CSV table of C-alpha atoms in Angstrom, one decimal:
chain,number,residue,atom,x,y,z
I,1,UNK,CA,92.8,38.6,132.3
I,2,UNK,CA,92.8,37.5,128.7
I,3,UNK,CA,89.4,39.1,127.2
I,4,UNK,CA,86.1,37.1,126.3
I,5,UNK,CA,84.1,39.4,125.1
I,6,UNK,CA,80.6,39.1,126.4
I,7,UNK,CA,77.2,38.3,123.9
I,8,UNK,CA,76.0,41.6,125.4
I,9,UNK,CA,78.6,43.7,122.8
I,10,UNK,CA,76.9,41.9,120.1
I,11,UNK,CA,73.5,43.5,120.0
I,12,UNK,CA,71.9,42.5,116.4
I,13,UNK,CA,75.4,41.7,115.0
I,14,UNK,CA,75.2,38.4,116.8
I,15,UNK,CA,71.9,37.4,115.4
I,16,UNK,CA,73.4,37.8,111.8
I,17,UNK,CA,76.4,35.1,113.0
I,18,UNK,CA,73.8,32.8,114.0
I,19,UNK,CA,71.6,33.6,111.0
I,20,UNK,CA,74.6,33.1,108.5
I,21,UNK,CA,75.8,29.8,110.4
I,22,UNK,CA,72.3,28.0,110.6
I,23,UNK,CA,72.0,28.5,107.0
I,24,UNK,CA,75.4,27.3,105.7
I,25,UNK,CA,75.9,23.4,104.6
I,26,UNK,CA,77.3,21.7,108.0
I,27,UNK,CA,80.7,20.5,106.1
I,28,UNK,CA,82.6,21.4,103.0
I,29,UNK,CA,85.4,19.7,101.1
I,30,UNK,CA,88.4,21.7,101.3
I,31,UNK,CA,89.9,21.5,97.7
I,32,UNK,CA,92.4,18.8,96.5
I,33,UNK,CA,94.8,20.8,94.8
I,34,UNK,CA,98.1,20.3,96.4
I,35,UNK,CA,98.8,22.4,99.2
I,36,UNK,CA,101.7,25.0,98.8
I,37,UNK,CA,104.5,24.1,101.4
I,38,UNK,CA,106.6,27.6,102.3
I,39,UNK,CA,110.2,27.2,104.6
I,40,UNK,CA,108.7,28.5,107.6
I,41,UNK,CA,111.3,29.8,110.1
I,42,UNK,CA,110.5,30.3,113.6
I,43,UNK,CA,111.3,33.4,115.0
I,44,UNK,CA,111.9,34.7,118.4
I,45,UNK,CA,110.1,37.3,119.9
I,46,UNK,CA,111.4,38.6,123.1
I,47,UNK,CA,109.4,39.2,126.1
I,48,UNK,CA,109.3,43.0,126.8
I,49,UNK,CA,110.2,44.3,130.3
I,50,UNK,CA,107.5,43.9,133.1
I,51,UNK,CA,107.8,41.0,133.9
I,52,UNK,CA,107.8,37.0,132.7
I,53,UNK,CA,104.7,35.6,130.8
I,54,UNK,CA,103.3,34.0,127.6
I,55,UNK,CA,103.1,36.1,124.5
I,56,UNK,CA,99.8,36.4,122.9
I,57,UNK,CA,100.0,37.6,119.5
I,58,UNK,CA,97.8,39.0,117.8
I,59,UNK,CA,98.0,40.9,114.1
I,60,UNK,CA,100.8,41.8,112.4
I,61,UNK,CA,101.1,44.0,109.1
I,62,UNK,CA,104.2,45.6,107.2
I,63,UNK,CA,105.4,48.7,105.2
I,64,UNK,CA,108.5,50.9,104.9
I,65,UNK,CA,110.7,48.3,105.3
I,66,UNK,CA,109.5,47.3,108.9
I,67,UNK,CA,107.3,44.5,110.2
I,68,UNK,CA,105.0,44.9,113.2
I,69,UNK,CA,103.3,42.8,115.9
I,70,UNK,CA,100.8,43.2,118.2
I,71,UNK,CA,99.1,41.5,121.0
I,72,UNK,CA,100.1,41.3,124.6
I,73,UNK,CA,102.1,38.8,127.5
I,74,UNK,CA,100.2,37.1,129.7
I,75,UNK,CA,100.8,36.4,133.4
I,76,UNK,CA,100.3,33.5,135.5
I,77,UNK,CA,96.9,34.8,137.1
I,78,UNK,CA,95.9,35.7,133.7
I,79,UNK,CA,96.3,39.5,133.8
I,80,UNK,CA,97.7,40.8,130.0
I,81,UNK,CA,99.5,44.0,129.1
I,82,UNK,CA,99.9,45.0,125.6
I,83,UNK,CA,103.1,44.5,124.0
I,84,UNK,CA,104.0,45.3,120.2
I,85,UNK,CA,107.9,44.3,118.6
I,86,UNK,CA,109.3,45.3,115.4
I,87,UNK,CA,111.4,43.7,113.0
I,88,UNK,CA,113.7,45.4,110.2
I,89,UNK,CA,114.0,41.8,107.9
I,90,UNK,CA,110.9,39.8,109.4
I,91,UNK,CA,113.8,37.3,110.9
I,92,UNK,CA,115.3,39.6,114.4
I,93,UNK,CA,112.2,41.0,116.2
I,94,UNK,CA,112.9,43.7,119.3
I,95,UNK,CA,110.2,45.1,121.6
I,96,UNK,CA,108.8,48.3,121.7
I,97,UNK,CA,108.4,50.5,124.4
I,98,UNK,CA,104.6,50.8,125.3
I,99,UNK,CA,103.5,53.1,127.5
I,100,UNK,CA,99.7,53.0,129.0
I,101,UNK,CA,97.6,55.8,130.1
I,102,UNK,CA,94.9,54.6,131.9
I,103,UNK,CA,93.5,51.7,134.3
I,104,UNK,CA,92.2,49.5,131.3
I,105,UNK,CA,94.8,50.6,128.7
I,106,UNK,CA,97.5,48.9,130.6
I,107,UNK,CA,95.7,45.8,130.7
I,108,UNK,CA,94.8,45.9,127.0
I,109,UNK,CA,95.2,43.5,124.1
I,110,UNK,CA,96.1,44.9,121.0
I,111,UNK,CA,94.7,43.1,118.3
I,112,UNK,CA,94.3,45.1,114.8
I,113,UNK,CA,97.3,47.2,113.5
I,114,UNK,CA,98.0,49.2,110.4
I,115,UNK,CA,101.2,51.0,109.6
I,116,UNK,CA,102.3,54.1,107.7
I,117,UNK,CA,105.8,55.0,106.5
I,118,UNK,CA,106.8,52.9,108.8
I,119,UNK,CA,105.3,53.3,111.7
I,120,UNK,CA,102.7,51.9,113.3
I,121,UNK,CA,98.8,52.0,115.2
I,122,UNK,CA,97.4,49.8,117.1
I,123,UNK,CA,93.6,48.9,118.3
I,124,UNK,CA,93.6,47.4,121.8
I,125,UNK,CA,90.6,46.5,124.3
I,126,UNK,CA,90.2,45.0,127.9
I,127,UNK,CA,86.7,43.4,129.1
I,128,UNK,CA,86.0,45.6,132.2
I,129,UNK,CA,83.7,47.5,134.5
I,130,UNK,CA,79.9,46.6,135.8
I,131,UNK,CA,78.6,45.2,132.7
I,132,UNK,CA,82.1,43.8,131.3
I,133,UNK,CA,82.0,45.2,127.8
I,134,UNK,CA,85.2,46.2,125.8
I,135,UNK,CA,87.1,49.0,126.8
I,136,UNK,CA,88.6,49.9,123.7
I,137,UNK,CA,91.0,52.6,122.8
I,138,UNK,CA,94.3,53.2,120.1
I,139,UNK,CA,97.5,53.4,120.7
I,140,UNK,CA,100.3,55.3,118.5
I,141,UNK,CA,104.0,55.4,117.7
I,142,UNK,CA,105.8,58.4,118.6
I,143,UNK,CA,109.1,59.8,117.2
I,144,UNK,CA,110.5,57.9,119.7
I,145,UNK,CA,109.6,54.6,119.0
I,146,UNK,CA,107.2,53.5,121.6
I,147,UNK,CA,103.7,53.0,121.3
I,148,UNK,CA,101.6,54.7,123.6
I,149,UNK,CA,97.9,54.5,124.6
I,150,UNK,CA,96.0,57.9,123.2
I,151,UNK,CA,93.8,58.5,126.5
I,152,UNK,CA,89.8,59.2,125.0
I,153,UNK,CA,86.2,59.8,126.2
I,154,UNK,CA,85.0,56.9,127.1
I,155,UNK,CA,81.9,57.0,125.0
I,156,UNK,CA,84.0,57.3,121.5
I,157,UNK,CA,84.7,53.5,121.5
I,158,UNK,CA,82.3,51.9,124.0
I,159,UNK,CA,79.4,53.5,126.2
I,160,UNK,CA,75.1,52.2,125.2
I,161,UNK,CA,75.7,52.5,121.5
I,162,UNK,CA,79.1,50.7,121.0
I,163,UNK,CA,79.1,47.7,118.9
I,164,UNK,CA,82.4,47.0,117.5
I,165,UNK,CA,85.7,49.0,116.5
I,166,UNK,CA,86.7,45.9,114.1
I,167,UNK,CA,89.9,47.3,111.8
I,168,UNK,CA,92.4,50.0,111.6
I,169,UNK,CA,93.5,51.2,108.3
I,170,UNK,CA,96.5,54.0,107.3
I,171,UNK,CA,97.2,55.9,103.8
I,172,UNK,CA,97.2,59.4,102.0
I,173,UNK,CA,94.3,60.3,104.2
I,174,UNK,CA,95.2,59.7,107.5
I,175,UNK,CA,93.9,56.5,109.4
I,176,UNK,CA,89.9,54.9,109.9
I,177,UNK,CA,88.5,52.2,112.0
I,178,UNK,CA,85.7,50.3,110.4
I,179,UNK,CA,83.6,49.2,113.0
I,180,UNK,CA,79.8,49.4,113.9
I,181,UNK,CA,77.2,51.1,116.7
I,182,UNK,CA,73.8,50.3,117.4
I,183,UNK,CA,72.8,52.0,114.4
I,184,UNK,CA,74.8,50.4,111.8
I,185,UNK,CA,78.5,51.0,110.4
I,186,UNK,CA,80.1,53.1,111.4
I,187,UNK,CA,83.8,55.2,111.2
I,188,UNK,CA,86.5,56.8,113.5
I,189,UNK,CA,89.1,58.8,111.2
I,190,UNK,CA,92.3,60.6,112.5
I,191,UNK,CA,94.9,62.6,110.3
I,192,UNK,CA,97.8,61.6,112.3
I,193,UNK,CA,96.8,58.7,115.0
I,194,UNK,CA,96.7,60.9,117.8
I,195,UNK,CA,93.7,60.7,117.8
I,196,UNK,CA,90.3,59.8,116.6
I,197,UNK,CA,86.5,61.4,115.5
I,198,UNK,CA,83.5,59.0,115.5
I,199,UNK,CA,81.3,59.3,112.6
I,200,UNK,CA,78.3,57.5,112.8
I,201,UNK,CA,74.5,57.8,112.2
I,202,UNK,CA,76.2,58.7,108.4
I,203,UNK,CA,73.5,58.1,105.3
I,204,UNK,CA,74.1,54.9,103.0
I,205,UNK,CA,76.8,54.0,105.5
I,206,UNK,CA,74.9,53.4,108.8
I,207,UNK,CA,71.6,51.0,108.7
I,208,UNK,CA,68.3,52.8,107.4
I,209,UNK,CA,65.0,51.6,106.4
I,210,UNK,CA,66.6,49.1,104.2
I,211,UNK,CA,68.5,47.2,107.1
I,212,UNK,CA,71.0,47.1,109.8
I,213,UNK,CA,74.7,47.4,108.2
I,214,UNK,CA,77.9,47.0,109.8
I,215,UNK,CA,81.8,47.1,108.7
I,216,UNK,CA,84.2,44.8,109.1
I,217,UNK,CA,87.4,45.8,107.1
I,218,UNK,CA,88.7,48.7,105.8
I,219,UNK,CA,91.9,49.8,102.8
I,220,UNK,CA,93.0,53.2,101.5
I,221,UNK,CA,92.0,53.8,98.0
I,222,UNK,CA,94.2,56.9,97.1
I,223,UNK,CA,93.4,59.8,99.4
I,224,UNK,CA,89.9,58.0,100.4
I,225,UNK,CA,88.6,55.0,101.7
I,226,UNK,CA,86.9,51.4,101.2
I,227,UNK,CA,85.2,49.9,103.9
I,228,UNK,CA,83.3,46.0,103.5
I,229,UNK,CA,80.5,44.7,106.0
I,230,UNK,CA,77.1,43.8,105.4
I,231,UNK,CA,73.9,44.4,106.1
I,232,UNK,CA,70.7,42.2,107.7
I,233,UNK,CA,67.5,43.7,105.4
I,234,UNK,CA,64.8,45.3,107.3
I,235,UNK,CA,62.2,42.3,108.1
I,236,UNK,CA,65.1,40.0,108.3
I,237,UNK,CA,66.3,37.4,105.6
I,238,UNK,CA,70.2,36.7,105.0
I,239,UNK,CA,73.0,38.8,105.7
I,240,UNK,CA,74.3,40.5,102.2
I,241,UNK,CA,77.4,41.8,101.5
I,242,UNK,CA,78.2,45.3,101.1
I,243,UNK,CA,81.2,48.0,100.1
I,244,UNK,CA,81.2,51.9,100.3
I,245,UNK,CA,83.7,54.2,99.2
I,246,UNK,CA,84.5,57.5,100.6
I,247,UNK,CA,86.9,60.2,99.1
I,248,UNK,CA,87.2,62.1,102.6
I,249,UNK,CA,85.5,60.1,105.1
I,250,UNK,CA,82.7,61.5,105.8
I,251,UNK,CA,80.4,60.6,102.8
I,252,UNK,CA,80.0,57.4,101.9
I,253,UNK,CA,78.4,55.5,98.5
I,254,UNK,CA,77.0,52.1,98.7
I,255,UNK,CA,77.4,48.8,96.9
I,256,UNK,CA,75.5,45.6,97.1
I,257,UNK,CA,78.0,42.6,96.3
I,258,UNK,CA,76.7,39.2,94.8
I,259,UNK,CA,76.5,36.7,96.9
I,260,UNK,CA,74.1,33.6,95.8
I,261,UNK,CA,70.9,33.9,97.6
I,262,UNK,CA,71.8,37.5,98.9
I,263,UNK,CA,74.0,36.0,101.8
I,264,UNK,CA,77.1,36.3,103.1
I,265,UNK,CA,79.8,39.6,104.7
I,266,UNK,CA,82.6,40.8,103.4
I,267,UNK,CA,84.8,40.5,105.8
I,268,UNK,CA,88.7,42.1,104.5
I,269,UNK,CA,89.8,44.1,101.8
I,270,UNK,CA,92.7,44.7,99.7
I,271,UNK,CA,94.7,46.2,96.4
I,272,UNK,CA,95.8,44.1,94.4
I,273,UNK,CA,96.8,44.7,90.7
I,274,UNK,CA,95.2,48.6,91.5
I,275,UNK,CA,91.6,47.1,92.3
I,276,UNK,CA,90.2,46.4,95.4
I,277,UNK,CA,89.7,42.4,96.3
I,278,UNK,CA,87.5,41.5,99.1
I,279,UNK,CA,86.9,38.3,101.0
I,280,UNK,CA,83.9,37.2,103.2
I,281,UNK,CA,81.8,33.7,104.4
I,282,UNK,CA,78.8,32.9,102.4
I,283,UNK,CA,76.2,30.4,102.9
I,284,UNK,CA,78.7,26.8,101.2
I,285,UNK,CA,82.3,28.4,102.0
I,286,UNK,CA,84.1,31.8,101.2
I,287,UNK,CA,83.6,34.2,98.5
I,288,UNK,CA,86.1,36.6,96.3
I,289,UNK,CA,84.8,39.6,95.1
I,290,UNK,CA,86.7,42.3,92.9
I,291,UNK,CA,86.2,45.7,91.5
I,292,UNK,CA,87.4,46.8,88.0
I,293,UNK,CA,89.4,49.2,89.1
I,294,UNK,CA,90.4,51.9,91.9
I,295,UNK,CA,88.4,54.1,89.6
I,296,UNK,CA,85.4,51.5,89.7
I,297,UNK,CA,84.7,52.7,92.9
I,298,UNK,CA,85.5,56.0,93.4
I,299,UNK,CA,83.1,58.2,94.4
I,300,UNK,CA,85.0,62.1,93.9
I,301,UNK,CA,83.4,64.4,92.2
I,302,UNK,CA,83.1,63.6,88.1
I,303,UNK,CA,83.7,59.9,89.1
I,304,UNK,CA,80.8,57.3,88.7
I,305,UNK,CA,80.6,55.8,92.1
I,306,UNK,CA,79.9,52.2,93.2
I,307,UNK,CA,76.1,52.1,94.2
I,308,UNK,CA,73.9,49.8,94.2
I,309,UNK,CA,70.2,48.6,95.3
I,310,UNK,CA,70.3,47.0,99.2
I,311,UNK,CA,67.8,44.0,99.2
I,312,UNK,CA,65.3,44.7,101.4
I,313,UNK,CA,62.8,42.7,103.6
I,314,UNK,CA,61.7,39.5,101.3
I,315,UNK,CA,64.3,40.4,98.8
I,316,UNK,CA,66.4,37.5,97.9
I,317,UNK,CA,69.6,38.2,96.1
I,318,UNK,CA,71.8,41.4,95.3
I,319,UNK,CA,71.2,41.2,92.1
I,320,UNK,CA,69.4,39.1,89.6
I,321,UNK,CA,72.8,37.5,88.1
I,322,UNK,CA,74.7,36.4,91.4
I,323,UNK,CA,77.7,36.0,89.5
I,324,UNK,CA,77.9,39.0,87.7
I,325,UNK,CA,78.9,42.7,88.0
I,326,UNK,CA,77.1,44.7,90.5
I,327,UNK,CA,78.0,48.2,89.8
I,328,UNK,CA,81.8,47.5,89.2
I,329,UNK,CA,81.9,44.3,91.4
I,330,UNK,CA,81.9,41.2,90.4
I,331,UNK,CA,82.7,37.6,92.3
I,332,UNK,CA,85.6,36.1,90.7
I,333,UNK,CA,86.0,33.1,92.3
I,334,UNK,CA,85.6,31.1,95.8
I,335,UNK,CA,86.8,28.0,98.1
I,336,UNK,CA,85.6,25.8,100.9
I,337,UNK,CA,86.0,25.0,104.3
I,338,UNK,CA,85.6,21.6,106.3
I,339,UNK,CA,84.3,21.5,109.3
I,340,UNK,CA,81.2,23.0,110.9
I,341,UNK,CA,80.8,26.6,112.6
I,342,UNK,CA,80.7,30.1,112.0
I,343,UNK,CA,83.0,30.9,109.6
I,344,UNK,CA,85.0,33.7,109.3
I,345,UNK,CA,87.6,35.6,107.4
I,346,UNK,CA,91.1,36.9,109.3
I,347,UNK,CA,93.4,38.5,107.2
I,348,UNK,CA,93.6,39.3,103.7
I,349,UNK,CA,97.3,40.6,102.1
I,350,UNK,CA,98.9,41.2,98.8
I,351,UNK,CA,101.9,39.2,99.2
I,352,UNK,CA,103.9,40.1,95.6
I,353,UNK,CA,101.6,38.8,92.7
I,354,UNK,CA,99.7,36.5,95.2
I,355,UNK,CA,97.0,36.5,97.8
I,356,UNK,CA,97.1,35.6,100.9
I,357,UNK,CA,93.9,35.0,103.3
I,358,UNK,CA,93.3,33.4,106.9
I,359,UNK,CA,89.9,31.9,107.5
I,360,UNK,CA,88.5,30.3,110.3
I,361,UNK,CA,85.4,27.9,111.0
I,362,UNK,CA,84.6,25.0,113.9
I,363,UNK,CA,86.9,22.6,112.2
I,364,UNK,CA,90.2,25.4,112.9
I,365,UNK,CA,92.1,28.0,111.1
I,366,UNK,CA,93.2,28.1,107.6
I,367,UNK,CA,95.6,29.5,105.4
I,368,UNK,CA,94.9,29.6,101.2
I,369,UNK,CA,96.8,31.8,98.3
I,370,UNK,CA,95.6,32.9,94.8
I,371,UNK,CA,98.0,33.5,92.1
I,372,UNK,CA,95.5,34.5,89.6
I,373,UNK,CA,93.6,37.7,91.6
I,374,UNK,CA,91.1,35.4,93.7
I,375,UNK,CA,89.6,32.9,91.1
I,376,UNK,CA,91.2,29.4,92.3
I,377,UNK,CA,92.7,28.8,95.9
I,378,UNK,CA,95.1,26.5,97.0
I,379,UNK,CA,96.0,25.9,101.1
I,380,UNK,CA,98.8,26.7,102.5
I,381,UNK,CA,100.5,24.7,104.9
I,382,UNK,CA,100.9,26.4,108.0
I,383,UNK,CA,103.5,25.7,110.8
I,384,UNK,CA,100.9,25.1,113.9
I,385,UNK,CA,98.1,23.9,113.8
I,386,UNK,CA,95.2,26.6,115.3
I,387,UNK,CA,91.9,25.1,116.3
I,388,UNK,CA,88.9,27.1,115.5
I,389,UNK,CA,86.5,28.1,118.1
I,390,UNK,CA,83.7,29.2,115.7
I,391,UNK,CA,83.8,33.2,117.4
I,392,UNK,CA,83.1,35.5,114.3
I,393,UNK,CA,86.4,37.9,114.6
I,394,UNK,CA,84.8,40.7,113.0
I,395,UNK,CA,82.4,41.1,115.5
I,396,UNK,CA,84.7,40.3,118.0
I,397,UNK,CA,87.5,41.6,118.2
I,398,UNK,CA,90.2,39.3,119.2
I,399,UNK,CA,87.7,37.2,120.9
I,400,UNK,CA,88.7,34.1,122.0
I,401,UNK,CA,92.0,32.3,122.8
I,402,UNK,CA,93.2,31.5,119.4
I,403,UNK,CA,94.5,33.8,116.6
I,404,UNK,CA,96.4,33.4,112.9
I,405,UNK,CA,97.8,36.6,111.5
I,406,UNK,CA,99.4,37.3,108.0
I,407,UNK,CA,101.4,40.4,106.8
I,408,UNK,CA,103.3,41.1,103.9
I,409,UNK,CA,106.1,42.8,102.0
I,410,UNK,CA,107.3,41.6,98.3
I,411,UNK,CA,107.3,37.8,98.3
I,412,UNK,CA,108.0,37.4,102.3
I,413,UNK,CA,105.3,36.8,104.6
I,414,UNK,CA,105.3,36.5,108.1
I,415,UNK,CA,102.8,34.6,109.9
I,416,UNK,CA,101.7,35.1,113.8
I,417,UNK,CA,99.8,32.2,115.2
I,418,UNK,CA,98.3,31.5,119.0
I,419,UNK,CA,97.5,28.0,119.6
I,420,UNK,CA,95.6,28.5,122.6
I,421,UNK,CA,98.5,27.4,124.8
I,422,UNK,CA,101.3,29.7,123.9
I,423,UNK,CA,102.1,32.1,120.4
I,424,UNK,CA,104.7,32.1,118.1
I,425,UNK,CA,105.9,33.8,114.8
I,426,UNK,CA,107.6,32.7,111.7
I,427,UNK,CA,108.5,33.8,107.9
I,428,UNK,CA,108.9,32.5,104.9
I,429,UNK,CA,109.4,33.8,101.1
I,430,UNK,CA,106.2,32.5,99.3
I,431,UNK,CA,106.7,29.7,96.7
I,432,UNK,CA,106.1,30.8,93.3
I,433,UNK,CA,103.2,30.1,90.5
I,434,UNK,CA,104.2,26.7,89.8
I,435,UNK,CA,104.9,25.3,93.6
């Protein structure tokens, strides 16, 4: 059946979602600049051998020239399998061949992707056994095309200490999963996809003395890595955001974002103009953060890493000047959301010499661009409309029945949406500056 992930997963993350929401205003005014209208065209997305269902989609994401998306068809009884296509111009989409190993991998949902040259990795999980947690696991593309589930121990995604395995990420160094465990953030890195090493209890990244962290998103930077999350202070208080940087992987530096009052997660991360963007809820709506440069936050050896000073209990904000630079970072800008609920932040892509984001919050699920590196927002209009169920994404991964998705390449985006009854894909080339 379709997975609803149980409160149980959640340990102390889901105490920060209820933290976070009971502090934000109820309602805020979306802004009244005029929306930006793209030509969506629907696409078709076959359903792949194994019989008739609905398509639920997922994530998508793009590079070398191919698009990719993920998610899984539905049958009548509400059994899923996981299903992926591909697409060579975003407009005529195929299905891959995906072969599953095991009980729970044939009956996963894939719902985070990242690609490579391309070719693409998936994240997938089924609600299952006694206690019906996630059973999580990754899937790969082979030579031949078809994804395939990568069989592991069942205690390197899930087991008494799993938490979350939130986002997939490729580049020069391989591929990591940001996700968390009961104590804190936490990574799983690969050099190829075949396969994947937990790293967790790691200092500055997991949760210490100072508070209980956890990672939401994750980009390559180079050779290294950039992973965004937050962290609840020891003694609790609000969530803040936080950033760390890794040249290999394995050690990890620090940063404190602003964030008025100390609150908020950083919830996706990008490149955009050579300098990481990030994107999270805070207590009135959604904040943009953004390092000076690649360099701003590298931690390799002669470099001056990204640190910074984690509030702790009865500490109030990041830093003393919420709206300036924290050790490289600085917010640069930030936008509202009507309606009430948890909010939350989807999907976050450089789409040619714009951004693009996917929020969510009680009132349903938004799309906004930025043509000038995060500082002003506009919405865009998209071609369903997706209610919002208030779920927190990060946490849980493709948790509930609703989904928007966003990838990217030059101009063109393509957009993935499921409504709750049914899922459908469509593109567009993005209007310029001055529509």
């Amino acid at each position: 059946m379709l997975p609803r992930w149980p409160r149980a997963v959640l340990g102390v993350l889901a105490g920060c979602a209820v933290l976070l929401a009971g502090c934000r205003s109820a309602e805020r005014s979306a802004p009244s600049a005029e929306p930006v209208r793209p030509g969506w065209r629907a696409v078709d997305l076959p359903v792949p051998p194994g019989g008739s269902g609905r398509l639920v989609l997922r994530d998508a994401v793009a590079c070398g020239g191919r698009w990719f998306a993920v998610g899984a068809v539905a049958d009548a009884a509400g059994g899923t399998r996981p299903a992926a296509w591909s697409s060579g111009d975003g407009a005529s989409w195929s299905a891959l061949p995906v072969r599953g190993e095991t009980f729970y991998g044939r009956q996963h949902v894939l719902y985070a992707a990242a690609c490579r040259d391309g070719r693409v990795a998936a994240l997938g999980a089924q609600v299952g056994g006694v206690h019906g947690n996630p059973r999580t696991g990754t899937w790969t593309q082979g030579p031949d095309g078809a994804l395939r589930e990568v069989p592991a121990a069942f205690e390197l995604f899930g087991g008494p200490r799993a938490v979350s395995a939130s986002r997939l990420a490729a580049g020069a160094g391989g591929w990591l999963i940001a996700g968390a465990r009961v104590d804190g953030a936490a990574v799983w890195a690969s050099p190829d996809a075949s396969g994947f090493t937990l790293r967790e209890g790691v200092p500055e990244l997991a949760g210490d003395a100072r508070g209980r962290t956890a990672a939401y998103g994750v980009v390559a930077v180079g050779s290294g890595w950039l992973v965004v999350g937050s962290v609840l202070p020891a003694g609790g208080g609000a969530l803040a955001p936080l950033a760390w940087r890794s040249a290999d992987g394995r050690s990890w530096r620090r940063a404190v974002l602003p964030a008025p009052d100390g609150g908020g997660r950083a919830e996706r991360v990008v490149l955009f103009d050579g300098a990481p963007v990030a994107v999270g809820p805070v207590r009135d709506g959604f904040a943009v953060w953004r390092a000076a440069s690649v360099e701003s936050t590298s931690a390799g050896p002669g470099e001056r890493a990204v640190t910074g000073t984690t509030p702790g209990a009865g500490a109030g904000a990041a830093s003393g000047a919420p709206d300036g630079p924290v050790e490289g970072w600085r917010r640069v800008g930030g936008f509202g959301a009507a309606g009430p609920g948890v909010l939350s932040v989807s999907g976050l892509v450089a789409a040619g010499r714009a951004l693009v984001t996917v929020t969510g919050d009680g009132g349903g699920r938004r799309v906004w661009r930025s043509v000038d590196g995060g500082g002003s927002w506009r919405p865009v209009t998209a071609p369903v409309a997706v209610a919002g169920e208030g779920d927190v994404a990060v946490v849980v991964p493709g948790g509930g029945d609703t989904a928007v998705a966003v990838a990217a390449q030059g101009d063109r985006l393509v957009l993935v949406a499921d409504d709750g009854r049914g899922s459908r894909a469509w593109w567009a080339a993005l209007p310029g500056v001055d529509r």
